Coordinates of C-alpha atoms in Angstrom, one line a residue:
X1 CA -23.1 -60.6 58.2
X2 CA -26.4 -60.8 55.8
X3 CA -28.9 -59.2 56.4
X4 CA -32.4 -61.6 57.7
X5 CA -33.8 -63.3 54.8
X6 CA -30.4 -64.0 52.9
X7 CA -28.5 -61.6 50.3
X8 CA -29.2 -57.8 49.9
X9 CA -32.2 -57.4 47.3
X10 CA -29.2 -55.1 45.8
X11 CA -26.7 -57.6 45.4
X12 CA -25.8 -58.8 42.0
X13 CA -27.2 -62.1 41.2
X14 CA -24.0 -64.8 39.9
X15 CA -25.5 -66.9 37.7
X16 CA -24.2 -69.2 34.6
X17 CA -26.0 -66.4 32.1
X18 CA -24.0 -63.8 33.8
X19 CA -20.6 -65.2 33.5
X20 CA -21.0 -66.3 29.6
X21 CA -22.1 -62.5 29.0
X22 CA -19.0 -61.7 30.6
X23 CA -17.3 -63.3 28.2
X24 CA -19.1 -61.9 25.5
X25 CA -17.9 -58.8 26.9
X26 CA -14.1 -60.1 26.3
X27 CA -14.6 -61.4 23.3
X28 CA -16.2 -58.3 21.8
X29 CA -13.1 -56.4 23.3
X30 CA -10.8 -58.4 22.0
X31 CA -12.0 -58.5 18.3
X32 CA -12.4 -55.0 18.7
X33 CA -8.7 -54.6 19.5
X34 CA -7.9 -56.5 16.3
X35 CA -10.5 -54.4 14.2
X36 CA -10.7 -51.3 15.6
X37 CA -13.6 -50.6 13.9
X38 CA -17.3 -51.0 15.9
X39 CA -18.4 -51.7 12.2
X40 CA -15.7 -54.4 11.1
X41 CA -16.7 -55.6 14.4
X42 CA -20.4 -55.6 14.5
X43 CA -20.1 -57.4 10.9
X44 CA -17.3 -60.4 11.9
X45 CA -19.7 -61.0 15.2
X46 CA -22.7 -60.9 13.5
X47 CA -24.3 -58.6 15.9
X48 CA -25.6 -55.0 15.6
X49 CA -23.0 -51.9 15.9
X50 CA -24.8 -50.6 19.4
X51 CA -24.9 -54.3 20.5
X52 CA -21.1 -53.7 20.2
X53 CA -21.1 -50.4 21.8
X54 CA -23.3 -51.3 24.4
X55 CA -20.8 -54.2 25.4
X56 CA -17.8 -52.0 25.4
X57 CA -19.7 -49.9 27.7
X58 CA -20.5 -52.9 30.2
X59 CA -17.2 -53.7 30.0
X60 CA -15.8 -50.4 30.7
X61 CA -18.3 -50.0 33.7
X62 CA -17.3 -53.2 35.3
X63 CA -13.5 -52.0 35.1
X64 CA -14.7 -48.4 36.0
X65 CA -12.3 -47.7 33.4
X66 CA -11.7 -46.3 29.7
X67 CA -10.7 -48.8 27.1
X68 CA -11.3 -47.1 24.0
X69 CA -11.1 -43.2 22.7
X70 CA -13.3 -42.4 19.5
X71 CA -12.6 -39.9 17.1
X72 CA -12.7 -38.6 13.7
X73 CA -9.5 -40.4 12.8
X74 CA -11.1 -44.2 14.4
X75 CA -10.5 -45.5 17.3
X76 CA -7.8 -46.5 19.2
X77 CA -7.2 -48.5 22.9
X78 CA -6.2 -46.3 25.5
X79 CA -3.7 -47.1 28.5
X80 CA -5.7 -48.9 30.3
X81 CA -6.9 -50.7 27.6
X82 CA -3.4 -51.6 26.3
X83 CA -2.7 -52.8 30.0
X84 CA -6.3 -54.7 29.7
X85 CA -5.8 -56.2 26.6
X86 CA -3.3 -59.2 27.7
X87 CA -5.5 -60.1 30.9
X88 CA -8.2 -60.3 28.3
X89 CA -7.0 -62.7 25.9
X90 CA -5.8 -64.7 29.0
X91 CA -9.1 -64.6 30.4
X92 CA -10.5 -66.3 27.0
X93 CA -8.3 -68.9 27.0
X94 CA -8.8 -69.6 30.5
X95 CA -12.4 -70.6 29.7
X96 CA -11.8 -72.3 26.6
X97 CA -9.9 -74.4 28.3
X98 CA -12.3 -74.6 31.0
X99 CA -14.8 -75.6 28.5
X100 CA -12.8 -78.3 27.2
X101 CA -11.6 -79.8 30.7
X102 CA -15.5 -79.9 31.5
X103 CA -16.9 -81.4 28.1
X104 CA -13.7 -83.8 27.0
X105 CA -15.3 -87.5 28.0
X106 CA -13.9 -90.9 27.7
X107 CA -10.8 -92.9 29.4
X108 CA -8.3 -90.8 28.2
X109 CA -7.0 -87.9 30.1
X110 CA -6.2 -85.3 27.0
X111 CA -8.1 -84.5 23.9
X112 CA -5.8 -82.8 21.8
X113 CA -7.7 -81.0 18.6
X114 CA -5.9 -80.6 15.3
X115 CA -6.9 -78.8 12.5
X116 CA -5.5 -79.5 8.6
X117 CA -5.3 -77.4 5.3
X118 CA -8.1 -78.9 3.0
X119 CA -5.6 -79.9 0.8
X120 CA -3.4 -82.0 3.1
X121 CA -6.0 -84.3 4.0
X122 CA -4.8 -87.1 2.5
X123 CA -5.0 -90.7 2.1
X124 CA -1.7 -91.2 3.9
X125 CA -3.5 -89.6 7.0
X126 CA -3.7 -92.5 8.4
X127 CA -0.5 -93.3 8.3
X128 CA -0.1 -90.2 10.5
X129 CA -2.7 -91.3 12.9
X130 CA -1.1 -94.6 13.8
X131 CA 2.0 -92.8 14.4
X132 CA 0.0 -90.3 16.7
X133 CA -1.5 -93.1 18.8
X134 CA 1.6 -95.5 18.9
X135 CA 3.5 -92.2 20.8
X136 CA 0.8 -90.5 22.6
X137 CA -2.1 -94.1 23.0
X138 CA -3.2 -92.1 26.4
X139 CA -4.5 -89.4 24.3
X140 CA -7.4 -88.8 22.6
X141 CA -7.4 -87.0 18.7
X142 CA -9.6 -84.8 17.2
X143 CA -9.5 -83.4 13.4
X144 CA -11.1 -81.4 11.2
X145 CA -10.0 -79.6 8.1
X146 CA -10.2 -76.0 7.3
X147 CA -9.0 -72.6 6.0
X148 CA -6.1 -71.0 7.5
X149 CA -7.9 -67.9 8.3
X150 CA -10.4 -69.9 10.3
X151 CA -8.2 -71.9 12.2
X152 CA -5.9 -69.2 12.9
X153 CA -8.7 -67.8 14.4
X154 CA -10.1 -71.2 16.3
X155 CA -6.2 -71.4 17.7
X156 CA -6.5 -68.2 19.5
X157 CA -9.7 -69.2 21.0
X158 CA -8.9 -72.6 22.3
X159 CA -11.3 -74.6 20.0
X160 CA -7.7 -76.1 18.3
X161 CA -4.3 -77.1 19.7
X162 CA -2.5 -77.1 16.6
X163 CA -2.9 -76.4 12.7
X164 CA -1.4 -77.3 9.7
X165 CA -1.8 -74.3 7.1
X166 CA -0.9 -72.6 4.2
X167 CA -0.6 -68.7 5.1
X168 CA 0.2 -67.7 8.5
X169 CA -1.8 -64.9 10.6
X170 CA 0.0 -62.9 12.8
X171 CA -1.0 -62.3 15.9
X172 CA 0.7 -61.9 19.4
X173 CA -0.5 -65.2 20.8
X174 CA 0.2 -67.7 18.2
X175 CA 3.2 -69.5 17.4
X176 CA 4.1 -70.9 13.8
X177 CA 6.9 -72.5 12.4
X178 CA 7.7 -74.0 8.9
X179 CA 7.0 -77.8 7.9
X180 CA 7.5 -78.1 4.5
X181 CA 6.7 -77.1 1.1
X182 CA 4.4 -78.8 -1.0
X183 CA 4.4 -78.2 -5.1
X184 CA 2.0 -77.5 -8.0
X185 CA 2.1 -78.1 -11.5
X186 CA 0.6 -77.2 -14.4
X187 CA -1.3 -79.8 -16.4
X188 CA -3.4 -79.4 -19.4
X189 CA -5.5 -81.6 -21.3
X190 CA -6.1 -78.9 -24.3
X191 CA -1.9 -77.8 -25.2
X192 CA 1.3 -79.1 -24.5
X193 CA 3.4 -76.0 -23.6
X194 CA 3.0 -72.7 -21.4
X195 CA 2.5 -70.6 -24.8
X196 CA -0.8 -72.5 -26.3
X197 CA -2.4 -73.0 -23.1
X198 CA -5.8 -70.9 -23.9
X199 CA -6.7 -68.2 -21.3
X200 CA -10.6 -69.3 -21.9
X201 CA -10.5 -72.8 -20.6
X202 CA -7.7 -71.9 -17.6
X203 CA -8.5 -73.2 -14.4
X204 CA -6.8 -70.8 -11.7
X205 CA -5.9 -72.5 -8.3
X206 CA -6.7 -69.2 -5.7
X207 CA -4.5 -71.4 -2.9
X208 CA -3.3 -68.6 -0.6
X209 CA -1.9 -65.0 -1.1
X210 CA 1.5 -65.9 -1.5
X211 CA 0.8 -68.6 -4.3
X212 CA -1.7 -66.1 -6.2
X213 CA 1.7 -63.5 -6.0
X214 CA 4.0 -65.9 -7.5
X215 CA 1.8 -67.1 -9.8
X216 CA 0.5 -63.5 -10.9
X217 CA 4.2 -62.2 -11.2
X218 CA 5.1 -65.5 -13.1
X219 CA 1.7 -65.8 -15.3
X220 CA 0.3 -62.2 -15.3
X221 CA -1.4 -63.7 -18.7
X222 CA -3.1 -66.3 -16.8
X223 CA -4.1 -64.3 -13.5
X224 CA -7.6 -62.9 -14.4
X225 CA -9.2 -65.8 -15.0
X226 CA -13.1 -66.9 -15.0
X227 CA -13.0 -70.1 -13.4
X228 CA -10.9 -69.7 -10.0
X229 CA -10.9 -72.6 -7.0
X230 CA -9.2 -72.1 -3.4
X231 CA -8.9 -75.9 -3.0
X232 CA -6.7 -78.6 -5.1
X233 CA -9.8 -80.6 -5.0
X234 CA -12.1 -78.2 -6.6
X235 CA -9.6 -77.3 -9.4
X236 CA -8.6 -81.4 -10.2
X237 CA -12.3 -81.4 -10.1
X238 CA -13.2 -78.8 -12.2
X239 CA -10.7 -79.9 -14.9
X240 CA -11.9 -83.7 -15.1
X241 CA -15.4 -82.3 -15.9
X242 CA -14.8 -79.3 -18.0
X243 CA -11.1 -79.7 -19.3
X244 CA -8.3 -77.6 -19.6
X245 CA -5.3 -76.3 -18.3
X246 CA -4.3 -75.9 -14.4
X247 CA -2.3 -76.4 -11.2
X248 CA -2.9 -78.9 -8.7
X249 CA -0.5 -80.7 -6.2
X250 CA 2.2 -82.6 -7.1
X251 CA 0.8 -86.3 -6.3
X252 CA -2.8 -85.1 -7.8
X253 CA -1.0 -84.1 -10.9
X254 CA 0.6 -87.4 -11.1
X255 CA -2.1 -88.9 -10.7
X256 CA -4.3 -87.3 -13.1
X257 CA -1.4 -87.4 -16.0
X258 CA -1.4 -91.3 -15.4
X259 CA -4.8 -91.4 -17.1
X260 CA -3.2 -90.6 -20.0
X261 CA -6.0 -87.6 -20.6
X262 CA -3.8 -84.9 -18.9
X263 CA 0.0 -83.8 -19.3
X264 CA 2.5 -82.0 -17.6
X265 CA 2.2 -78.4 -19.5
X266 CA 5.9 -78.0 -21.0
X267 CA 7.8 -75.0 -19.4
X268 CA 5.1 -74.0 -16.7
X269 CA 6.9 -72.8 -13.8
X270 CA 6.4 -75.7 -10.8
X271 CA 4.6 -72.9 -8.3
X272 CA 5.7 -73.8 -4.0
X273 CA 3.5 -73.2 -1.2
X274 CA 5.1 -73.5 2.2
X275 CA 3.3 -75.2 4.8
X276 CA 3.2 -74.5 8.3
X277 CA 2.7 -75.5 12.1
X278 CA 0.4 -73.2 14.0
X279 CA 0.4 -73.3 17.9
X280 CA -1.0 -71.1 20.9
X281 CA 1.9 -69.5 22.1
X282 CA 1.7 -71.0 25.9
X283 CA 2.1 -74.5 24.5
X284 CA 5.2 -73.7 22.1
X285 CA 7.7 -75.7 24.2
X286 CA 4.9 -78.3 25.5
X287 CA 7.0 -81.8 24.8
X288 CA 3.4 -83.4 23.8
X289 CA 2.8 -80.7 21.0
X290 CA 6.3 -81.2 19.7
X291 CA 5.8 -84.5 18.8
X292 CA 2.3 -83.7 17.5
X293 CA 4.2 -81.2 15.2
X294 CA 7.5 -83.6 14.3
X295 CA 4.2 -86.5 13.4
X296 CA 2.2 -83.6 11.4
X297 CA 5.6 -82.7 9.4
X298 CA 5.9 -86.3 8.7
X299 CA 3.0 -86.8 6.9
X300 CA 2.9 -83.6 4.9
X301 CA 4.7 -84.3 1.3
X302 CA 7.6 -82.5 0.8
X303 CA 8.7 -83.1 4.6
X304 CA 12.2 -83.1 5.9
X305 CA 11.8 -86.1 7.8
X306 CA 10.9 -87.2 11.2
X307 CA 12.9 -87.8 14.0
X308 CA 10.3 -88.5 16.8
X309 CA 13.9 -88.6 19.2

């Protein structure tokens, strides 16, 4: 029984402080796993390199065990923190979704969070929308838009359900599959064909590292340029105010050539970028997130169709 007077002076105190530092502690493990580097670490956290070390350390004391070895050569997990390293991850995605189940409001029982490629936020989201709502109208939707890298990393986490993006991250606990393939052409408002376009006024889309391979190993003339924009946006932007020659989506190109200031740059190479689905791994064959998916591949251009079944 307790002693007289309640708990042991001794006895570790369970507050709300504690357990979110414990998940610091996961967290910092986990990134850690990925990095394996305190430094790369310390800098993607924004926190000091002992802040990181002294973490580790916590960790390793509450576990009474070694998770990672340190040498000359970096450092690397040992066994036990191999055989950590999936209890971990589950553990963070325990409390994300804790987090959500406790701050998700309103009649509806599900919230589900969907993130979007900046460039595929377009005007016919809201034909994708209706659709959403007309199969799932008990659940609530979410979206934001946002770089791959980001909502790769946002996936793992729990703060999305699923993405729509341009370049993959691998990573044991995500899921992707392809969607589609949207297009780019080349449009200039200064030459007519790929030969005259000047490398001075070029306006080079920076889309995702498989777009700037293609396009360095089919333009290697046009792949160190000044001006360089990682969204269609900025580049359609860019060359209404300043001019000159680029690639932008398909429909923005169509668009922008119907003014009658731009053209379609005669034997410019039409440039894909494949789009995919991005899932946590533990909701791949979740029926509700397959039909998200089918809706999402719907409204990207380029789809395959959609069979809701």
């Amino acid at each position: 029984g307790l002693p007289p007077g309640g708990p042991s002076p001794t006895a570790p105190k369970r507050t709300g402080k504690a357990k979110v530092m414990q998940i610091e502690l996961v967290e910092t493990f986990l990134d850690l796993c990925d990095t394996r580097s305190f430094n790369r670490t310390a800098d993607r956290l924004g926190i000091t390199q002992s802040t990181v070390s002294g973490r580790i350390r916590s960790l390793e004391k509450s576990l009474d065990r070694r998770l990672f070895q340190r040498n000359r050569s970096g450092t690397s997990l040992t066994l036990e923190g191999l055989r950590f390293e999936p209890h971990a991850r589950a553990l963070r995605v325990g409390w994300s979704e804790a987090l959500r189940a406790t701050r998700d409001a309103g009649p509806t029982a599900t919230t589900l969070r969907v993130g979007l490629q900046r460039d595929l936020t377009s005007p016919q989201i809201g034909d994708w929308v209706r659709a959403f709502r007309a199969y799932l109208p008990d659940t609530a939707l979410y979206i934001e838009a946002d770089f791959s890298t980001q909502m790769c990393n946002d996936l793992m986490q729990g703060i999305l359900d699923v993405a729509v993006i341009y370049t993959p991250k691998p990573h044991p606990d995500l899921y992707f599959e392809t969607l589609s393939e949207v297009r780019f052409r080349m449009i200039s408002d200064v030459a007519d064909t790929l030969a005259a376009i000047p490398a001075d006024s070029y306006v080079q889309a920076a889309i995702s590292d498989a777009f700037d391979r293609l396009h360095k190993t089919l333009l290697p003339g046009l792949s160190a340029s000044a001006i360089q924009c990682g969204q269609n946006s900025l580049t359609s932007a860019m060359l209404t105010a300043l001019g000159g020659s680029g690639y932008v989506l398909e429909d923005t190109a169509a668009d922008l050539t119907a003014t009658g200031r731009f053209a379609y740059v005669d034997r410019a190479p039409v440039i894909p970028q494949p789009v995919y689905s991005a899932i946590h791994l533990r909701n791949r064959h979740r029926s509700s997130y397959r039909k998200l998916i089918q809706l999402l591949g719907a409204h990207v251009p380029g789809h395959r169709g959609f069979d809701p079944g």
